Each structure stands twice: as structure tokens, then as C-alpha cells.
Coordinates of C-alpha atoms and ligand atoms in Angstrom, one line a residue:
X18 CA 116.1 135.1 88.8
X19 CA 117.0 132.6 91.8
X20 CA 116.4 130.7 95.3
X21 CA 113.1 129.7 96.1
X22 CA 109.9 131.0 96.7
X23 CA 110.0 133.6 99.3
X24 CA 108.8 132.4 102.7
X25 CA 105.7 134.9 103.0
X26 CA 104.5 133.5 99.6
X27 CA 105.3 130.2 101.0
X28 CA 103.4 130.9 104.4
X29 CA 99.8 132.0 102.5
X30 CA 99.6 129.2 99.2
X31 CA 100.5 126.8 102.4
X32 CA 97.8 128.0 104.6
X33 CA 95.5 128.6 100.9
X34 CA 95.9 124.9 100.1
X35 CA 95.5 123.4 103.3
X36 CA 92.5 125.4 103.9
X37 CA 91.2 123.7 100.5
X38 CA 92.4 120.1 102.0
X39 CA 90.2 120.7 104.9
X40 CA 87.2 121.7 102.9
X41 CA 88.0 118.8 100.4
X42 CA 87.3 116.6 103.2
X43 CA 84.7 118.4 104.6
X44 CA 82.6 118.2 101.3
X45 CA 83.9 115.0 100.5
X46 CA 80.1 113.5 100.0
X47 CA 79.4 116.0 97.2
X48 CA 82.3 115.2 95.1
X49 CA 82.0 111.9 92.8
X50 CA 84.1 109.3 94.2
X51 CA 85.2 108.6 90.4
X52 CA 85.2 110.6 86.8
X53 CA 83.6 111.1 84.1
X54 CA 86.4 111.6 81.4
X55 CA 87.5 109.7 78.4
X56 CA 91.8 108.9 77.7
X57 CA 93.4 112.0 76.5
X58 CA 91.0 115.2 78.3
X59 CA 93.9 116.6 80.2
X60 CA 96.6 116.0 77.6
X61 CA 94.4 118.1 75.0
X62 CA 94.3 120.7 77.9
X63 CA 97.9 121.3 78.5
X64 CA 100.2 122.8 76.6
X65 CA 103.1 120.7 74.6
X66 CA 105.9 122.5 76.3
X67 CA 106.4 123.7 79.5
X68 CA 105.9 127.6 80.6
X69 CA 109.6 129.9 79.5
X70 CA 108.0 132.4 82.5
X71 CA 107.3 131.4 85.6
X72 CA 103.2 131.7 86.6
X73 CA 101.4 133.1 89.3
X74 CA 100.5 130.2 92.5
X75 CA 97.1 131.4 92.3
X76 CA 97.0 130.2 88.4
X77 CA 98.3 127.1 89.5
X78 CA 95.9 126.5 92.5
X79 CA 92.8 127.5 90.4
X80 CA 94.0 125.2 87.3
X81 CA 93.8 122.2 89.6
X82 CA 90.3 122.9 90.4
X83 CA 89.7 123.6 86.6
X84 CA 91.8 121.0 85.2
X85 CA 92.9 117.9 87.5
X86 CA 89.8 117.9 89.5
X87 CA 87.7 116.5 86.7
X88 CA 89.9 113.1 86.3
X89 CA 90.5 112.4 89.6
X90 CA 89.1 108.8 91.1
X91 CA 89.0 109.5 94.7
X92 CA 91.0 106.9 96.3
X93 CA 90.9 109.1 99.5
X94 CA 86.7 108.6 99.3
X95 CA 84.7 106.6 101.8
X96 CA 82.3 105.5 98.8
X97 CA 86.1 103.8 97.5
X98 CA 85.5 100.4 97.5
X99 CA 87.9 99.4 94.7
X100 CA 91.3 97.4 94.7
X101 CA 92.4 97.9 98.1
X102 CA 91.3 100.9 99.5
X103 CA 94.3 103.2 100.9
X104 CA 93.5 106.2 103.4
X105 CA 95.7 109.4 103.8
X106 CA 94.3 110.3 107.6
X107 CA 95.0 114.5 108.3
X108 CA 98.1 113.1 110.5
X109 CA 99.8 110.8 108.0
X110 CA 99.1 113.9 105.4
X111 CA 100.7 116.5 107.6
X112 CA 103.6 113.7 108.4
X113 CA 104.1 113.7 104.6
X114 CA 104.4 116.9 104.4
X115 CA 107.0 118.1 106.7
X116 CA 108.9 114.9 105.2
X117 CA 108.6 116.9 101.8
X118 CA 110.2 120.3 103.6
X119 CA 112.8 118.3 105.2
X120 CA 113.3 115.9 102.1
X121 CA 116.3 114.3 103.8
X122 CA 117.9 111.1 102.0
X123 CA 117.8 108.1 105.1
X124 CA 120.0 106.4 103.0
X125 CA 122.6 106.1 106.0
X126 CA 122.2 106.4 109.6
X127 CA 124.3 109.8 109.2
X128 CA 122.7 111.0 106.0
X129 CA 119.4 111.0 108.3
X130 CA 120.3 109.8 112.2
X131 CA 116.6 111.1 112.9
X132 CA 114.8 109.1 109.6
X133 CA 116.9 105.9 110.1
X134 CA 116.3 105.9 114.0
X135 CA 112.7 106.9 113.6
X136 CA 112.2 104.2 111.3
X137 CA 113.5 101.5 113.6
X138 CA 111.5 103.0 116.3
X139 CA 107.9 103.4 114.4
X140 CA 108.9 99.6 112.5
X141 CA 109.3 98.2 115.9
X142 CA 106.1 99.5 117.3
X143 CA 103.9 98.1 114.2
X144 CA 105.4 95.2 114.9
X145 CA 104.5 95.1 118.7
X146 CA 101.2 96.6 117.4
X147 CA 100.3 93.2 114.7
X148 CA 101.8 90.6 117.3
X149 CA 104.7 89.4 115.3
X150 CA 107.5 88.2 117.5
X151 CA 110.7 90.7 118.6
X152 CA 113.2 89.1 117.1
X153 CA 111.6 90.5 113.6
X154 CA 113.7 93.3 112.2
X155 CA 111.6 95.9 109.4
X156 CA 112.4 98.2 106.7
X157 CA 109.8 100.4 105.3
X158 CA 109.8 100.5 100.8
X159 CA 107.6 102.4 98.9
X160 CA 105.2 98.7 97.7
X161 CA 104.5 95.4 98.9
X162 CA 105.4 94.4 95.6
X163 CA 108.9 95.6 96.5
X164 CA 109.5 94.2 99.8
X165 CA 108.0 91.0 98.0
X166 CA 111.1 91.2 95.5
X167 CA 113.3 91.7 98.5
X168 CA 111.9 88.9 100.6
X169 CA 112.3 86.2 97.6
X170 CA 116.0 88.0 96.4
X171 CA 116.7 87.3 100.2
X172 CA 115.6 83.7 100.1
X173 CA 117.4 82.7 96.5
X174 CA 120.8 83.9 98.0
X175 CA 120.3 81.2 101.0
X176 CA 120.5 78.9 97.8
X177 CA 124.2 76.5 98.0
X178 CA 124.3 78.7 94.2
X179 CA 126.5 81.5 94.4
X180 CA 124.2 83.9 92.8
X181 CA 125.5 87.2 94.4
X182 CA 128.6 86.4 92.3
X183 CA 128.4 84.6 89.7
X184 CA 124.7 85.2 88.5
X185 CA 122.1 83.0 87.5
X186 CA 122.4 82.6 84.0
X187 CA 124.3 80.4 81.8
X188 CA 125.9 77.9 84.2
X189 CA 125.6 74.0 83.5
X190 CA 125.0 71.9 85.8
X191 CA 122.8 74.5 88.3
X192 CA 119.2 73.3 89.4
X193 CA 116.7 75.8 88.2
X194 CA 115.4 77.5 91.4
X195 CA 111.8 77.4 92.0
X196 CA 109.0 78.8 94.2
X197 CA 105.7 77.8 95.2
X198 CA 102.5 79.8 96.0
X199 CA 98.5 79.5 95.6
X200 CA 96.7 80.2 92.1
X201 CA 95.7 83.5 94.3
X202 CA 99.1 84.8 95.0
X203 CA 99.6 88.5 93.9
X204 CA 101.1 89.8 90.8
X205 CA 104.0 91.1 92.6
X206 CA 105.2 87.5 93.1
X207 CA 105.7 87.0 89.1
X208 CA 106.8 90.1 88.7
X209 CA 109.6 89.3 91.4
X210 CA 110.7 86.3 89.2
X211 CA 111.0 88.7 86.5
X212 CA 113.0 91.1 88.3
X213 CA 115.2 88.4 89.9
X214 CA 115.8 85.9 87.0
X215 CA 113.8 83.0 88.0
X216 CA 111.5 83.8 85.2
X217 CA 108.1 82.8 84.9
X218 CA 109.0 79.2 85.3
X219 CA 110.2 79.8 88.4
X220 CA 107.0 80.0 90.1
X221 CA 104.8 77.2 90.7
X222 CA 101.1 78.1 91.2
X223 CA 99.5 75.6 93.4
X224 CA 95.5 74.8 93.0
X225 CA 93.4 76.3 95.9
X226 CA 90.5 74.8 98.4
X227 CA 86.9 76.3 98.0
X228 CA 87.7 78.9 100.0
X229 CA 90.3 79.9 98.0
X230 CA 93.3 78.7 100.6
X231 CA 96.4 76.9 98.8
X232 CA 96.4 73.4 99.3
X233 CA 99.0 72.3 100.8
X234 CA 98.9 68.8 100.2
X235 CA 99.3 69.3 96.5
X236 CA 102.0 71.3 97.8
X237 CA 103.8 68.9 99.5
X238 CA 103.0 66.5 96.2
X239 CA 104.5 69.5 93.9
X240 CA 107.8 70.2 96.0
X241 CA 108.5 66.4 95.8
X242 CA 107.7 65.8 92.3
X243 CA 110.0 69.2 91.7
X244 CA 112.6 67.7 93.8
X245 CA 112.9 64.5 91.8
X246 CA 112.6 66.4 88.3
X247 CA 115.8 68.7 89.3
X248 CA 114.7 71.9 90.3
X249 CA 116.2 72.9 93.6
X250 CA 112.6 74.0 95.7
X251 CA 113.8 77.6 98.0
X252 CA 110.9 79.4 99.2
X253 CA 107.3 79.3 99.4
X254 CA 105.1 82.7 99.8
X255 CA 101.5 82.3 101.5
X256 CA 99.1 84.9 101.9
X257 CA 97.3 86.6 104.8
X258 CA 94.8 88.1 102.8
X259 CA 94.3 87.6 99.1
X260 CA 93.8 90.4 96.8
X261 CA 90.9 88.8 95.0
X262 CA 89.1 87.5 97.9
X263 CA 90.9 87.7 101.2
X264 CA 91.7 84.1 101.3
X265 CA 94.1 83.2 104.5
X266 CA 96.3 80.4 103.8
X267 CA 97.2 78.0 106.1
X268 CA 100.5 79.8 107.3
X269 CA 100.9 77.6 110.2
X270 CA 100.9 73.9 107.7
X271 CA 102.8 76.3 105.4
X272 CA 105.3 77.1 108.2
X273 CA 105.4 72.9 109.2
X274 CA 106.2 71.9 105.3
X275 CA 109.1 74.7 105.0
X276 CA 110.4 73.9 108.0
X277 CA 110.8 70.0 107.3
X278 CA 111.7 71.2 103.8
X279 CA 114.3 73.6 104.6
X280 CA 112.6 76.3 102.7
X281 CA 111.9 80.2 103.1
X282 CA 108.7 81.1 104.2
X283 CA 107.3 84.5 103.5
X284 CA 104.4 85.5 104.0
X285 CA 102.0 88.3 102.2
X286 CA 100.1 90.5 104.1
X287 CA 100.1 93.8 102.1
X288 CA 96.2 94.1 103.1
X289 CA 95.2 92.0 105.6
X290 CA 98.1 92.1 108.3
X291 CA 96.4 95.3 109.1
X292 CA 93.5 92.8 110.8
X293 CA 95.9 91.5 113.3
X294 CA 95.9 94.7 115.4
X295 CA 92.6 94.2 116.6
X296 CA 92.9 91.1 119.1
X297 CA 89.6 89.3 118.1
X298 CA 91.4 88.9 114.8
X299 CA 94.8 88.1 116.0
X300 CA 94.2 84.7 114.3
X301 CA 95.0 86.0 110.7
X302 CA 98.5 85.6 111.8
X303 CA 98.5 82.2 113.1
X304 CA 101.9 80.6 112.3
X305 CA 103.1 83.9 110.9
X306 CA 105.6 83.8 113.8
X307 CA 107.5 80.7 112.4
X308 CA 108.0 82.9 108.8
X309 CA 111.3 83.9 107.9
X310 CA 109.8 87.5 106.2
X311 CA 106.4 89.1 106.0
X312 CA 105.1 92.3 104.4
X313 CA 102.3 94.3 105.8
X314 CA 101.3 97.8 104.4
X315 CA 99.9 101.0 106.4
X316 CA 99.3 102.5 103.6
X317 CA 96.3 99.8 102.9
X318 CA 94.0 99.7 105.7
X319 CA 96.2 101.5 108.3
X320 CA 96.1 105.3 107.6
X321 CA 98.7 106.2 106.4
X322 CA 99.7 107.6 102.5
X323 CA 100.7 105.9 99.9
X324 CA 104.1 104.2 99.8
X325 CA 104.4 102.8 103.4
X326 CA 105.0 99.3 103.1
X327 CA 106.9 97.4 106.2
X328 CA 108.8 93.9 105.3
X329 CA 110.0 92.1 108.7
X330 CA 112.5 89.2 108.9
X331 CA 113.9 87.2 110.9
X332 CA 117.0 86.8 108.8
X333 CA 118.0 90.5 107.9
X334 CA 121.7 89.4 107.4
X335 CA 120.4 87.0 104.2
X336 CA 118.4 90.5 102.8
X337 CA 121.9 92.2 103.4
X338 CA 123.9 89.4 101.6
X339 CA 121.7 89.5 99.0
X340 CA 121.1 93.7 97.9
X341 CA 124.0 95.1 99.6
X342 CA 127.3 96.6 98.2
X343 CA 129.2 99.8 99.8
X344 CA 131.3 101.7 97.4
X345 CA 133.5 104.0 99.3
X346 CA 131.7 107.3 98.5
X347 CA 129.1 105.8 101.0
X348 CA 131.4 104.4 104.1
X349 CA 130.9 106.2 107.4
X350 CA 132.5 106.3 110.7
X351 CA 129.5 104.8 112.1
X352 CA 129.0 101.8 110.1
X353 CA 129.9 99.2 112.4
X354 CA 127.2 100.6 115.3
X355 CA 124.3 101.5 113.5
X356 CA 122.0 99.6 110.9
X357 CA 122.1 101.6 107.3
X358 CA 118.7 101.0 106.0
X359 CA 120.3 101.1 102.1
X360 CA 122.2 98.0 102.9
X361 CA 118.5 96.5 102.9
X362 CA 117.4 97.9 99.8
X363 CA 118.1 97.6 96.2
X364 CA 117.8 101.4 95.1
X365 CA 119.6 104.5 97.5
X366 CA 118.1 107.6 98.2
X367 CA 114.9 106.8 100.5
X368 CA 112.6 109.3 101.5
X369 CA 111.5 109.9 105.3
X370 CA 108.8 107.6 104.9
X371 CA 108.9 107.0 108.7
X372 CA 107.4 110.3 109.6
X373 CA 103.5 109.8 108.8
X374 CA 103.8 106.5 109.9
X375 CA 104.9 108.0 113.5
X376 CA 102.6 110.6 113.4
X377 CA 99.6 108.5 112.3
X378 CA 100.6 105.8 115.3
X379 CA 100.6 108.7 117.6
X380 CA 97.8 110.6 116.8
X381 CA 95.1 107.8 116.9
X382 CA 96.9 105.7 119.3
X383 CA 96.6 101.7 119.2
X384 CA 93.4 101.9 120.3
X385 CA 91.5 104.5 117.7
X386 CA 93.5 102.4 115.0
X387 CA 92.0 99.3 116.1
X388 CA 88.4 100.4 116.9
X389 CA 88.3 101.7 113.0
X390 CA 90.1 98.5 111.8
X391 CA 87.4 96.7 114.1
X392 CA 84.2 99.3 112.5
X393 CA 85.7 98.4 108.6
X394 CA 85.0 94.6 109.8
X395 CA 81.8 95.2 111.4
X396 CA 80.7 96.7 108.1
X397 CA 81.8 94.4 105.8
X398 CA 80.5 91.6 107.5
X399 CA 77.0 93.5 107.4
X400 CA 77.4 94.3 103.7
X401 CA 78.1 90.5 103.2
X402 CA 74.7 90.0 105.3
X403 CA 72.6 92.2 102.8
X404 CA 74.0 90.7 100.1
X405 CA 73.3 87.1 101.5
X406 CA 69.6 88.1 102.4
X407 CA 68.5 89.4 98.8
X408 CA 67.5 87.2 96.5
X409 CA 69.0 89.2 93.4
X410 CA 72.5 88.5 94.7
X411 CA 75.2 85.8 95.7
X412 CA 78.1 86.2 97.7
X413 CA 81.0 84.0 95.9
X414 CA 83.2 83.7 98.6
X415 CA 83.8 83.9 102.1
X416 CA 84.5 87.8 103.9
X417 CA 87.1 86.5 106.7
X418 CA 87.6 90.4 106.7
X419 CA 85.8 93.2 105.5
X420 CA 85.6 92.5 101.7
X421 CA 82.9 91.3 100.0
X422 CA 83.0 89.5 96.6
X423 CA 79.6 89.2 95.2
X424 CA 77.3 88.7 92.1
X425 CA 74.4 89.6 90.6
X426 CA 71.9 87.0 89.3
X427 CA 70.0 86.4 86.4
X428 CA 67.1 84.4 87.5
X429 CA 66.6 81.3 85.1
X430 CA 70.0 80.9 84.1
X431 CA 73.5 80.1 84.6
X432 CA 75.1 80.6 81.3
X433 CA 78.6 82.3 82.9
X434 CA 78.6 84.8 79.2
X435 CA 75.2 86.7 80.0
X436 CA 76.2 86.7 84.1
X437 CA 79.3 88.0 83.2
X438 CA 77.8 90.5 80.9
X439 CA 75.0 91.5 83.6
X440 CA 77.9 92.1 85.9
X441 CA 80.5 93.9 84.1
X442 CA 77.4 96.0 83.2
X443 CA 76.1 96.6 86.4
X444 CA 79.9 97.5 87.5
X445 CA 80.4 100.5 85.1
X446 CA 76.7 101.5 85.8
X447 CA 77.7 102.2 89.5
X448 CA 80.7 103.5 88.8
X449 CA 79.1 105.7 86.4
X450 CA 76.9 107.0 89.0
X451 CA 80.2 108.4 90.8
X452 CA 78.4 107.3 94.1
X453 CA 80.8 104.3 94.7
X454 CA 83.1 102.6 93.1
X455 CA 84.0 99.2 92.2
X456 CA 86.0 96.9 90.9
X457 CA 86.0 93.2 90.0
X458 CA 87.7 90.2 90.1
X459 CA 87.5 86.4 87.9
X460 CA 86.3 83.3 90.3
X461 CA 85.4 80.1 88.5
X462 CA 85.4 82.3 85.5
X463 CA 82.8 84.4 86.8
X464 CA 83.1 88.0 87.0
X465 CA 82.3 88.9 90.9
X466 CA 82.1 92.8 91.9
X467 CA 84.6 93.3 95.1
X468 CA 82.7 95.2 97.5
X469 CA 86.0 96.7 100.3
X470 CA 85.7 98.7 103.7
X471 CA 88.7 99.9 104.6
X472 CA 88.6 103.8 104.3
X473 CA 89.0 105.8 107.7
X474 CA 85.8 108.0 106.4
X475 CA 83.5 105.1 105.2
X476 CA 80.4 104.9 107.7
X477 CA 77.4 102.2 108.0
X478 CA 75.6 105.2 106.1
X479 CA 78.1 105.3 103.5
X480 CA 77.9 101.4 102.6
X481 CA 74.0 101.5 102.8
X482 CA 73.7 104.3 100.7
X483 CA 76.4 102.1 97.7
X484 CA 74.3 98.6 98.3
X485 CA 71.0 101.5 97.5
X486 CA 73.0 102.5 94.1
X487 CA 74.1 99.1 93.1
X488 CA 70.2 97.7 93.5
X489 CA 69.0 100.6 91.6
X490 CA 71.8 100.2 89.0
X491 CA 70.6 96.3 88.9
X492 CA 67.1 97.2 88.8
X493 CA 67.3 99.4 85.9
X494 CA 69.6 97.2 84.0
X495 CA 67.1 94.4 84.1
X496 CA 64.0 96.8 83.0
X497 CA 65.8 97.9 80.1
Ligands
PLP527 N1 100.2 91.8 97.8 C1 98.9 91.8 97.9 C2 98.2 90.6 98.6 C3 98.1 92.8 97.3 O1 96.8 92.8 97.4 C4 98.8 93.9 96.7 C5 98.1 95.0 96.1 O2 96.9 95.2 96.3 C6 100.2 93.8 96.6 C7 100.9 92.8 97.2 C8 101.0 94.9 96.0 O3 101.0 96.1 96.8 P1 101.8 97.4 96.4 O4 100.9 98.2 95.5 O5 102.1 98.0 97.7 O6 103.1 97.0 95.7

């Protein structure tokens, strides 16, 4: 018993599966965007050790359709209007997979020459693609979350402490190093003081306008009040796109106060970048051009699968500084003429993520990618029309892109517990329908229902049919 699965098996489960891919998407309408299931129905399914004999592929095809199909939430829907939506177009899937059968390490140029040239190649063209300025050098990670972490690690090791050597902790006499973003900054930003040894503390949230947008006079106030307290100020992160809300900060006041402050600015744009290919919306990266990093990912609202998140910077010698090291097992005879993309990265081995992305940018071309970036907005503003014109909703924010936060109301009061009830309510009730799905976010302390268009697949039909289900949903809630 060894090597792999002969080729001819190989040849028909590959053509078997695809063939159910394409009817999966074909039939996409009939299946409901999320499940029905409670914690622990595929665990009580599966046995508690793994098979001693190998099984048949057909077995294992059929038990996905018996088994995982039942708890799957269909993030790959067009009635997904959760979170961020993320699309895996036909290209970026069939990009993945060849990555998979070639499942080369572009750790260093010669581990991969293709992968790490690829990669400069297909980073360099998104980059051309959003508007940002040439001088901006990319890496692709898995997360925004992670090029986040890099951005900021980056940014600390500009810092006159000598962190790459002697740490953070434990030395008297250091300032304590802080950061600044809005009350709306992503998760991702704590975590990175987590990861990096700022620590919670390390992060100072700044109060928003009503529209959501940091306000950078109280940030000007806080830096200075920061300064004269002992803390040594080093980076502020603004956001092109927040994830409650879309928000846009004010990158290019943002980029005026770092610059007079001698601070990093980087800016977050996991979701909304995507907006800046289409040239009516070019705006959304106003003053981005003056930030020393930003992070956009394809795989939100640009087509491409999971894990294919792009950080650019200006200053790619400070990302070196701060995550590099080279044992000798890893020098090559080609290190002083070509850019090893693990010197920019904290972990090693790094898949051939640039693969999808270059099929994807090929296959639909600038232009199909911004007409469908373009359609998402056109819908989204439409959705935020219906919901304006009904008199059993609110919007509660502004839609500068194509997501829509909105409420529900209950005529005759404002007590936030029985809104928040009729909401959270009315959110598992269309879910439950498996028509569309939704999530929620906190404004004001009100629950408010995010309502996203950013699936390749959703239609105006799509969207009219979800605003039918949540009015029904609402309907029946308040007959009950
Ligand atoms: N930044 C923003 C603004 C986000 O909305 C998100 C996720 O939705 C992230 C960062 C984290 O993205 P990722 O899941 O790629 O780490």
C-alpha cells in the first residue's frame, strides 16, 4: 500500500466533482443560503476515530451530500448578505485549484521563481487597478487581520526603542507605545496589540462623527494629551470602509496629522478598497496615497477565494526590519537580486495564493470587475431607497457603498429593549427562512440588521426577493 491515487481515478472524481461544482451553482437558488442544524449534528454523525482501511471516493463524494451539505451557510450565495460577503468566481476556483496540484512553498524566489514573480506581477496590477501610487510595494497573506499585524509590527520598529532586539517588556525608563484609531476600527487592530505586545492599552479608540468617521480633532486633542502623559504616539490606522457600517475616515486630515506628527499611517481597506476600481468611486481613497501601508482584500468584494488579502507600503524595508531573520538553511544565491516574500512575513511556507488572483484579473478583465463592483453599488443604494421609502423601517446610517444598515420599527415607541428584541427577532426569522441571510451590528446601542451586496451572483432580483422575506418576516412577527 503506497503513492497516490492513480491518475485515471484522479481524472474521473476530478471531472465527477467539478461536474457537481457546476451544477451547485447552477441550482444555487434552490439551496438555502443558510442551515437548519443545532451545535453537535455532524460530530454525532462521524465516527471517533478515523477509518484503519482506506474508503471508496464515491463514499466520500456521496457523504458530503449526506453529511456536510446540511450545515453549510453558503457564503458562496447571492442571497449572502452577512459579514462581508466573499465570492469564489469559477476562475479564482480553478486558480485555486491548480495551486493545490502544484502546492509549491513561495517562500523564496527559488523555492517558487513562478509564485514569488507572479505575485509581484498580479500585486502590482491591483495596485494600478485601485489607483494607489507605484512606488507601493504588496505582499499577499491569508487575512487583513494579518497584514494589519504586519503593518502596525512595521510601524513599532520605526520606534527610537530597539524592539527587534531587546523586546518590549521589562525595560525602565521606555515610553509605552500607543496607537490611535476610531471607536469603529476592526477587531484585527486589538488583536494586533495582543499579538505584538502593546496590549490592550496600547490602543486608543477615538469617539466618531454621526456618520460614523473618527474625529480627528479629538485626535489631535488625544495624541497631545498622550504626548504630555508619556506615551510615545507611533501610528494611527483609519479605515476605508468600516465593518459595521462602511464609514470612510478622513484619510486625507488623517494623512496631514501623521505627517506633522511623524507618525505611521495605515490605512484599512479589507472591504471597501475594492470600491476604488470603479472611477466614479475613486474618492474612497482620497489621501490614501500619502499612507505609509494599506490593506485591501480580493477575497471580499473582488472575486477571488478566501485568503487573498494584499498589504502595500511604501516602506517595505521597515516590514523587513521588523519580521525578517534568515537562518542559513534558507540563504540562496539569488538573495541579493530578487525580493523573498518570507522576509515580509512572520510565518514561512506560503501557498501560491497569487494564482486565482491572476486568473480572476484575467478572466473578467478590469472592466467586468468594475461593472460588477459598480452593479453591487447600484443595488445597495436601491436597497437603501426601499428601506428609506417604507414606513416600517429606518436606515441608521449612511450606505457610501453598497451596505445597508437598517431597523425595524415599532410604531409608538422607542424603548431601545423591545426594538432590539423586535430586531434580533426578525434577524433569526429571515435567516430561518434560508432565503437570505443576515447579520447585525450595535449603533447607539441599537441592534441594526446589515443588509451587503457584494456577491458576483446577487441580482436586483435576488435583493427584491430578501427585502420581500424580511417584510413578510416583520409582518408576521408583529401579528403574532
Ligand atoms: N478589517 C476590516 C475593516 C474588516 O471588515 C475585516 C473583516 O471583515 C477585517 C479587517 C478582517 O479581515 P480578515 O478576515 O481578512 O482577517
Amino acid at each position: 500500500m503506497t503513492g497516490d491515487m492513480p491518475a485515471e481515478d484522479f481524472r474521473k472524481y476530478g471531472h465527477q466533482l467539478v461536474d457537481w461544482i457546476a451544477d451547485f451553482f447552477e441550482n444555487i437558488d434552490d439551496h438555502p443560503v443558510s442551515p437548519t442544524v443545532n451545535p453537535g449534528f455532524l460530530k454525532n454523525q462521524l465516527p471517533k476515530s478515523p477509518p484503519v482501511d482506506g474508503e471508496k471516493m464515491d463514499t466520500i463524494l456521496a457523504d458530503v451530500d449526506r453529511l456536510i451539505m446540511p450545515g453549510m451557510t453558503h457564503w458562496n450565495h447571492p442571497s449572502f448578505h452577512a459579514y462581508f460577503n466573499s465570492t469564489a468566481s469559477g476562475p479564482g476556483i480553478l486558480g485555486e485549484l491548480l495551486a493545490t496540484a502544484f502546492n509549491s512553498n513561495c517562500m523564496l524566489w527559488q523555492s517558487c521563481p513562478s509564485g514569488t514573480e507572479l505575485e509581484e506581477v498580479t500585486v502590482g496590477w491591483l495596485r494600478e487597478l485601485l489607483g494607489l501610487p507605484e512606488e507601493y510595494w504588496g505582499i499577499i497573506y491569508g487575512g487583513a487581520s494579518i497584514g494589519n499585524m504586519h503593518a502596525i509590527a512595521a510601524a513599532r520598529g520605526l520606534t527610537d526603542i530597539d524592539i527587534r532586539e531587546a523586546g518590549l517588556g521589562g525595560r525602565a525608563g521606555q515610553p509605552r507605545l500607543r496607537l490611535y484609531a476610531s471607536r469603529h476600527v476592526h477587531s484585527s487592530i486589538d488583536k494586533s496589540a495582543l499579538a505584538l505586545g502593546l496590549g490592550l492599552a496600547g490602543v486608543r479608540k477615538i469617539p466618531t462623527d454621526d456618520a460614523f468617521r473618527i474625529r480627528t480633532d479629538l485626535l489631535e486633542q488625544a495624541i497631545a494629551e498622550d504626548r504630555k502623559d508619556g506615551w510615545l504616539p507611533f501610528c494611527v490606522v483609519g479605515v476605508v470602509g468600516t465593518t459595521s457600517t462602511t464609514s470612510i475616515d478622513p484619510i486625507p486630515r488623517l494623512a496631514e496629522i501623521c505627517k506633522n506628527e511623524g507618525l505611521w499611517l495605515h490605512v484599512d481597506a479589507a472591504h471597501g478598497g475594492a470600491a476604488a476600481i470603479v472611477p466614479e468611486m475613486r474618492h474612497v481613497f482620497d489621501g490614501c496615497d500619502q499612507a505609509d501601508s494599506l490593506v485591501m482584500n480580493a477575497h471580499k468584494w473582488l472575486f477571488v477565494p478566501m485568503e487573498l488579502s494584499t498589504l502595500y507600503t511604501r516602506k517595505p524595508e521597515a516590514l523587513k526590519n521588523a519580521v525578517s531573520l534568515i537562518p542559513e538553511y534558507l540563504r540562496t544565491a539569488h538573495d541579493d537580486v530578487v525580493r523573498n516574500y518570507m522576509d515580509y512575513n512572520v510565518g514561512l511556507g506560503r501557498r501560491f495564493q497569487a494564482l486565482k488572483l491572476w486568473f480572476v484579473l484575467r478572466y473578467f478583465g478590469s472592466e467586468g470587475l468594475i461593472s460588477r463592483v459598480r452593479e453591487h453599488i447600484r443595488l445597495g443604494q436601491l436597497f437603501a431607497e426601499w428601506v428609506d421609502n417604507h414606513p416600517d423601517f429606518e436606515r441608521m446610517a449612511p450606505t457610501p457603498l453598497s451596505t445597508v444598515c437598517f431597523c425595524a420599527k415599532v410604531h409608538g415607541t422607542n424603548d431601545v429593549e423591545v426594538l432590539n428584541d423586535l430586531n434580533r427577532r426578525l434577524m433569526e426569522a429571515v435567516n430561518g427562512t434560508g432565503k437570505a441571510f443576515l447579520t447585525h451590528t450595535k449603533l447607539f446601542n441599537r441592534i441594526v440588521l446589515r443588509f451587503v451586496v457584494s456577491h458576483m451572483r446577487t441580482t436586483e432580483d435576488h435583493i427584491a426577493r430578501a427585502w420581500k422575506v424580511i417584510q413578510e418576516q416583520l409582518k408576521q412577527l408583529v401579528e403574532a
